[in-house]
Amino acid sequence: MAELLSGTDLSLLRGERCLFEGLNFALSAGELLLVQGPNGSGKTCLLRSIAGLTGLETGYISWQGVPTERDRQSFSAEVVWMAHRVGFKGDLTLIENLRFETGLRSATLGGIDEILARLGISRLTELPLRCLSAGQQRRVALARMLISDARLWLMDEPFTNLDAAGQTLVVDLISEHLAKDGACVMAAHRELEISVPVQRIQLQ
Amino acid sequence: MNSDEAKIPGLWHGLRSIVRRDLLLAWKRPGDMLNPLFFFAMVSALFPLAVGPSAEQLAISGPGVLWVAALLAALLSLNSLFLNDYEDGSLDQIILSPQPLPLLALGKSVSHWLVSGLPLVIVSPLVAMTFRMPVETVGVLMVTLVFGTISLSLLGSIGAALTVGLNRGNALLSLLILPLAMPVLIFGARTVSLAAADDAVAAGIYFLAAYCMLAITFAPFAAAAALKISNE
């Protein structure tokens, strides 16, 4: 299978510290890339540089064989990003926030009712987002990934704040996404039980 | 899901979404919108009380005071232009979107102007009354303020984008913006003064309109580049 996302000779410095150096990976459709390491080892930085939010010291990221620097737009169209901060407006309701997403990237609110029901947040559509608990806000961030048809999911510690059922749900959603020829890069500090091909990067 | 060209929403749809979102946010939090407006109204209303009610004196100082108040009111509201988005992570999502970032920066400026610049233009005739400004001069004041506030919203977006990652970037923001805002202030205040003296005003208005066009053309690109740097 052709490789979807690859990184060549990546290195990143933060101040005096070298977070990683000469890092290579190649991810095919249907695969999960698990970035592991202790706190402060540069997991988030690696994810941000894959997304293109942070510049790399050396190396480049390729999407379907094309360096992302050369064709930023078609890469961005295929990426959806879930970070520590959910990136929603606390004053707006869930639907208002998700409607904004449809203006930003290729996404549709067509099947929104089923998605919200599955995530267990369909009762919360009328509330401003800041009234939701941290875990519920993470579930709304999952809804952002589900309404978009991006192929690459970048998830930074997706299990944070989620209860046991929520964590299982995340694993299920990732498996389904990968089964549909998607790919996922995830930063996590804990081990993960998932029945899909997993590649690992261990950061020190 | 297919591997060929994903369906990116159109540019117009993207611009509309971000303007609508920001207007909705302003509507739910009216305090942010009213603050600069109150500032503008207070400064302009207190000034005649302080210098005395003499008509000649007010006619001379009126245009300058109104314009300085308008400029400071615009600066007051600019700091928060990208700050909220930066703090809650929305800025990451905006930068990562396949929509061109200059377009989204333009959208932020448009909604900033609709929320802070336009109300200022609308209340300016009322405020001008405290300076006993004749009706024809008020018309000129409004026209110059329209072009001036649009320019300030756009130029301000560059400064706001540059200082978004800094703590207490407000003072720096003002310093960065002031040199760019000087022509707006000079031509704006001077054109109103000329109108008050029954002189020709077209040249000043043309200059402000040209400056405004220049800002619309270049500021979104500069702001987008600055946002990428600040958000690293």
XYZ file of C-alpha atoms in Angstrom:
436
model
C 0.000 0.000 0.000
C 1.322 3.441 -0.884
C 2.518 5.497 1.995
C 0.280 8.325 3.039
C 2.357 10.338 5.441
C 6.090 10.246 5.871
C 8.713 12.204 7.722
C 12.318 12.351 6.577
C 15.271 13.258 8.772
C 13.205 15.356 11.188
C 14.914 17.261 13.945
C 13.719 19.977 16.228
C 15.492 22.139 18.763
C 13.790 23.940 21.590
C 16.196 26.442 23.077
C 19.338 24.502 23.948
C 17.598 21.158 23.940
C 17.359 18.771 21.042
C 13.920 17.146 21.202
C 14.532 14.702 18.384
C 17.065 14.294 15.641
C 17.187 12.305 12.421
C 13.696 10.975 12.946
C 12.109 9.030 10.072
C 8.723 7.410 9.694
C 6.406 6.291 6.918
C 2.743 5.692 7.567
C 0.389 3.881 5.186
C -3.378 4.103 5.036
C -4.942 2.077 7.829
C -2.010 2.509 10.194
C -1.658 4.231 13.519
C 1.501 6.059 14.511
C 1.875 6.151 18.254
C 4.246 8.789 19.615
C 5.290 7.851 23.126
C 7.527 9.370 25.727
C 7.521 11.005 29.133
C 6.186 14.513 29.752
C 8.233 17.179 28.043
C 9.841 14.772 25.595
C 8.484 16.622 22.565
C 5.403 14.601 21.651
C 3.263 17.677 21.147
C 6.072 19.442 19.290
C 6.373 16.524 16.882
C 2.634 16.561 16.279
C 2.640 20.308 15.774
C 5.448 20.069 13.265
C 3.678 17.302 11.379
C 0.626 19.556 11.214
C 2.814 22.458 10.081
C 2.153 24.673 13.087
C 5.798 24.607 14.176
C 8.760 24.814 11.847
C 11.286 21.991 11.797
C 15.020 22.486 12.170
C 15.756 19.975 9.420
C 13.772 17.470 7.414
C 10.337 17.579 5.876
C 6.933 15.947 6.075
C 5.417 14.443 2.930
C 1.769 13.763 2.243
C 1.185 11.182 -0.493
C 4.755 11.675 -1.603
C 4.582 15.480 -1.920
C 6.366 17.627 0.692
C 3.697 19.482 2.630
C 5.602 22.754 2.329
C 5.029 22.607 -1.400
C 1.307 21.957 -1.269
C 0.097 23.166 2.090
C -3.540 23.481 1.086
C -4.216 19.941 -0.081
C -2.456 18.631 3.014
C -4.467 20.869 5.352
C -7.650 19.705 3.651
C -6.844 16.164 4.759
C -5.882 16.901 8.346
C -7.959 17.381 11.431
C -6.270 18.254 14.688
C -7.240 17.532 18.270
C -5.077 19.121 20.922
C -5.065 19.771 24.663
C -7.046 22.926 24.140
C -10.207 21.948 22.347
C -10.254 25.030 20.127
C -13.902 25.881 20.565
C -15.581 29.034 21.728
C -16.994 28.750 25.231
C -19.699 31.305 24.527
C -21.116 29.474 21.540
C -23.179 26.322 21.563
C -21.981 23.006 20.276
C -23.845 23.358 16.994
C -22.635 26.929 16.438
C -19.066 25.786 16.990
C -19.396 22.852 14.638
C -21.093 24.996 12.012
C -18.019 27.213 11.999
C -15.962 24.105 11.269
C -17.906 23.503 8.073
C -16.713 26.881 6.835
C -13.110 26.079 7.648
C -12.679 22.641 6.202
C -14.410 19.948 4.276
C -17.045 18.829 6.757
C -20.763 18.320 6.832
C -23.405 18.531 9.524
C -25.509 15.960 7.619
C -25.169 13.053 10.041
C -24.665 15.201 13.115
C -27.523 13.682 15.137
C -26.132 10.153 14.989
C -22.615 11.391 15.758
C -23.756 13.326 18.818
C -25.852 10.404 20.007
C -22.900 8.080 19.685
C -20.673 10.471 21.621
C -23.370 10.833 24.260
C -23.649 14.608 23.958
C -26.939 15.050 22.105
C -28.621 16.565 25.158
C -26.087 19.385 25.286
C -26.681 21.104 21.965
C -28.414 24.146 23.425
C -25.842 24.965 26.108
C -22.892 27.316 25.704
C -19.792 25.160 25.559
C -18.241 26.591 28.709
C -21.074 24.992 30.728
C -19.880 21.551 29.635
C -17.439 19.513 31.665
C -13.890 19.018 30.407
C -14.699 15.461 29.350
C -17.792 16.567 27.476
C -15.747 19.218 25.681
C -13.312 16.502 24.594
C -16.272 14.627 23.176
C -17.241 17.702 21.166
C -13.665 17.772 19.854
C -14.195 14.166 18.754
C -17.342 15.304 16.955
C -15.181 17.728 14.969
C -13.121 14.793 13.716
C -16.195 12.763 12.839
C -17.992 15.448 10.821
C -14.914 16.122 8.714
C -13.855 13.747 5.979
C -10.140 14.309 6.540
C -8.010 11.213 6.171
C -5.376 12.078 8.737
C -6.266 12.445 12.394
C -3.683 14.136 14.595
C -4.544 13.527 18.222
C -2.588 14.871 21.149
C -3.374 12.844 24.273
C -6.959 12.093 23.202
C -7.726 10.188 26.412
C -7.283 13.182 28.698
C -10.373 13.896 30.822
C -12.360 11.035 29.310
C -14.028 8.356 31.421
C -13.493 4.622 30.775
C -16.383 4.453 28.306
C -15.042 7.510 26.524
C -11.565 6.016 26.228
C -12.994 2.828 24.717
C -15.021 4.991 22.354
C -11.876 6.794 21.164
C -10.194 3.451 20.431
C -13.288 2.268 18.527
C -13.513 5.491 16.525
C -9.843 5.281 15.563
C -10.231 1.642 14.480
C -13.209 2.568 12.309
C -11.381 5.539 10.834
C -8.379 3.390 9.963
C -10.646 0.730 8.456
C -11.889 3.431 6.054
C -8.338 3.935 4.731
C -7.602 6.786 7.103
C -4.461 7.264 9.139
C -3.878 8.511 12.631
C -0.945 9.982 14.517
C -1.427 9.969 18.253
C 0.680 11.216 21.112
C 0.075 9.247 24.282
C 2.065 8.505 27.389
C 0.280 5.281 28.174
C 0.051 1.928 26.415
C -2.841 1.399 24.087
C -4.780 -1.754 23.254
C -5.976 -1.530 19.701
C -6.244 -4.168 16.987
C -4.787 -2.207 14.091
C -1.239 -2.013 12.683
C 0.657 0.297 15.020
C 4.006 1.978 14.476
C 5.777 3.495 17.415
C 8.095 6.406 17.945
C 9.695 6.530 21.341
C 10.927 9.978 22.350
C 13.368 10.411 25.197
C -14.066 9.328 1.762
C -12.010 9.398 -1.391
C -8.369 10.016 -2.006
C -8.757 12.609 -4.749
C -9.409 16.308 -4.220
C -11.256 16.863 -0.944
C -14.143 19.296 -1.094
C -12.801 22.424 0.541
C -15.574 24.920 1.261
C -15.490 27.981 -0.986
C -13.627 31.164 -0.072
C -16.812 33.118 0.344
C -18.244 30.469 2.636
C -15.066 30.558 4.751
C -15.088 34.353 5.024
C -18.763 34.372 5.929
C -18.319 31.692 8.579
C -15.600 33.526 10.449
C -17.405 36.884 10.267
C -20.619 35.273 11.453
C -18.867 33.494 14.304
C -17.164 36.657 15.536
C -20.351 38.705 15.297
C -22.177 36.014 17.246
C -19.462 36.096 19.901
C -19.663 39.883 20.127
C -23.434 39.652 20.432
C -23.136 37.231 23.342
C -20.557 39.402 25.036
C -21.691 42.981 24.388
C -19.325 44.455 26.978
C -16.311 44.017 24.716
C -18.098 45.894 21.984
C -19.407 48.739 24.132
C -16.141 49.476 25.940
C -14.371 51.327 23.101
C -17.603 53.053 22.204
C -18.047 54.387 25.720
C -14.428 55.456 25.750
C -14.922 57.413 22.529
C -18.124 59.031 23.766
C -16.693 59.882 27.195
C -13.480 61.460 25.964
C -15.294 63.541 23.394
C -18.031 64.549 25.807
C -15.680 65.465 28.665
C -13.324 67.548 26.568
C -15.728 70.469 25.976
C -16.499 70.488 29.702
C -12.813 70.811 30.490
C -11.838 73.516 27.995
C -14.968 75.584 28.329
C -17.954 76.173 26.091
C -16.454 78.841 23.811
C -17.654 78.052 20.281
C -14.505 79.181 18.460
C -12.230 77.130 20.663
C -14.357 74.014 20.253
C -14.510 74.469 16.501
C -10.703 74.566 16.360
C -9.985 71.646 18.670
C -13.065 69.533 17.868
C -11.817 67.580 14.827
C -8.501 66.766 16.482
C -10.044 65.608 19.734
C -12.652 63.465 17.987
C -10.019 61.817 15.849
C -7.610 61.143 18.694
C -10.478 59.641 20.698
C -11.456 57.464 17.748
C -7.876 56.272 17.252
C -7.419 55.400 20.927
C -10.796 53.650 21.050
C -9.747 51.509 18.095
C -6.409 50.663 19.746
C -8.223 49.746 22.944
C -10.214 47.015 21.267
C -7.472 45.665 19.016
C -5.571 43.761 21.676
C -8.232 41.105 21.973
C -8.557 40.579 18.219
C -6.634 37.295 18.133
C -5.995 36.820 21.863
C -9.128 34.820 22.668
C -8.601 32.543 19.706
C -5.004 32.031 20.757
C -5.901 31.161 24.315
C -8.601 28.603 23.610
C -6.775 26.909 20.746
C -9.104 28.101 17.982
C -6.161 29.821 16.344
C -4.494 26.444 15.745
C -7.644 25.236 14.072
C -7.865 28.387 11.963
C -4.230 28.189 10.849
C -4.589 24.494 10.040
C -7.658 25.009 7.904
C -7.239 24.663 4.153
C -8.787 28.092 3.744
C -6.112 30.716 2.963
C -5.060 32.355 6.216
C -5.086 35.920 4.775
C -8.759 35.419 3.970
C -9.516 34.401 7.554
C -7.432 37.307 8.878
C -9.462 39.608 6.630
C -12.621 38.069 8.081
C -11.428 38.824 11.606
C -10.728 42.453 10.602
C -14.110 42.782 8.930
C -15.949 41.609 12.017
C -13.738 43.777 14.220
C -14.709 46.796 12.165
C -18.398 45.884 12.191
C -18.284 45.528 15.968
C -16.056 48.453 16.943
C -15.564 50.783 13.955
C -19.076 50.990 12.589
C -20.786 51.828 15.924
C -18.195 54.556 16.400
C -19.070 56.074 13.012
C -22.759 55.859 13.881
C -22.478 57.668 17.222
C -20.023 60.266 15.905
C -22.761 62.773 14.843
C -24.123 62.778 18.389
C -20.681 63.307 19.832
C -19.915 66.001 17.251
C -22.912 67.946 18.545
C -21.073 68.585 21.800
C -18.479 70.446 19.696
C -21.190 72.452 17.915
C -20.085 71.075 14.607
C -22.190 72.205 11.619
C -24.133 69.503 9.773
C -21.991 69.591 6.583
C -18.844 69.083 8.641
C -20.449 66.143 10.438
C -20.959 64.490 7.047
C -17.248 64.880 6.259
C -16.364 63.610 9.738
C -18.390 60.466 9.179
C -16.862 59.787 5.767
C -13.318 60.209 7.087
C -14.127 58.042 10.096
C -15.471 55.262 7.861
C -12.225 55.073 5.884
C -10.090 55.703 8.952
C -11.628 53.019 11.155
C -11.480 50.434 8.362
C -7.779 51.204 7.932
C -7.192 50.990 11.680
C -8.963 47.631 12.006
C -6.801 46.215 9.226
C -3.492 47.761 10.285
C -4.280 46.803 13.854
C -4.704 43.181 12.845
C -1.008 43.121 11.883
C 0.040 44.399 15.301
C -2.421 42.151 17.121
C -1.113 39.155 15.196
C 2.488 40.019 16.007
C 1.873 40.460 19.730
C -0.612 37.645 20.280
C 1.864 35.254 21.867
C 3.326 37.857 24.215
C 2.183 38.563 27.704
C 0.909 42.091 28.020
C 1.500 42.870 24.391
C -0.831 45.841 24.571
C 1.800 48.561 24.925
C 3.907 47.000 22.201
C 0.879 46.724 19.978
C 0.200 50.454 20.302
C 3.832 51.249 19.530
C 3.794 49.067 16.442
C 0.559 50.462 15.117
C 0.988 54.164 15.836
C 3.459 54.926 13.013
C 1.158 53.227 10.531
C -1.858 54.987 11.986
C -0.309 58.469 11.900
C -1.294 59.244 8.284
C -4.878 58.273 9.077
C -4.945 60.582 12.087
C -3.284 63.504 10.317
C -5.381 63.360 7.177
C -8.560 62.509 9.062
C -8.357 65.370 11.547
C -7.058 67.847 8.962
C -9.806 67.050 6.468
C -12.475 67.690 9.094
C -10.764 70.956 10.041
C -10.759 72.015 6.397
C -14.444 71.153 6.136
C -15.134 73.277 9.199
C -13.323 76.183 7.490
C -15.398 75.673 4.303
C -12.312 74.597 2.391
C -11.943 71.833 -0.233
C -11.937 68.381 1.362
C -11.799 66.018 -1.608
C -8.025 65.532 -1.523
C -7.988 64.385 2.087
C -10.879 61.997 1.552
C -9.186 60.572 -1.534
C -6.024 59.991 0.454
C -7.882 58.222 3.261
C -9.754 56.076 0.737
C -6.480 55.161 -0.987
C -4.835 54.340 2.332
C -7.815 52.201 3.223
C -7.544 50.309 -0.076
C -3.850 49.780 0.529
C -4.616 48.357 3.963
C -7.315 46.032 2.601
C -4.876 44.772 -0.007
C -1.798 44.178 2.103
C -2.757 43.978 5.778
C -4.423 40.528 5.645
C -1.272 39.013 4.135
C 0.982 40.651 6.702
C -1.339 39.617 9.531
C -1.418 36.022 8.266
C 2.376 35.837 8.144
C 2.605 37.353 11.627
C 0.044 34.897 12.999
C 2.049 31.937 11.768
C 5.173 33.244 13.484
C 3.417 34.127 16.742
C 1.644 30.799 16.997
C 4.739 28.595 16.688
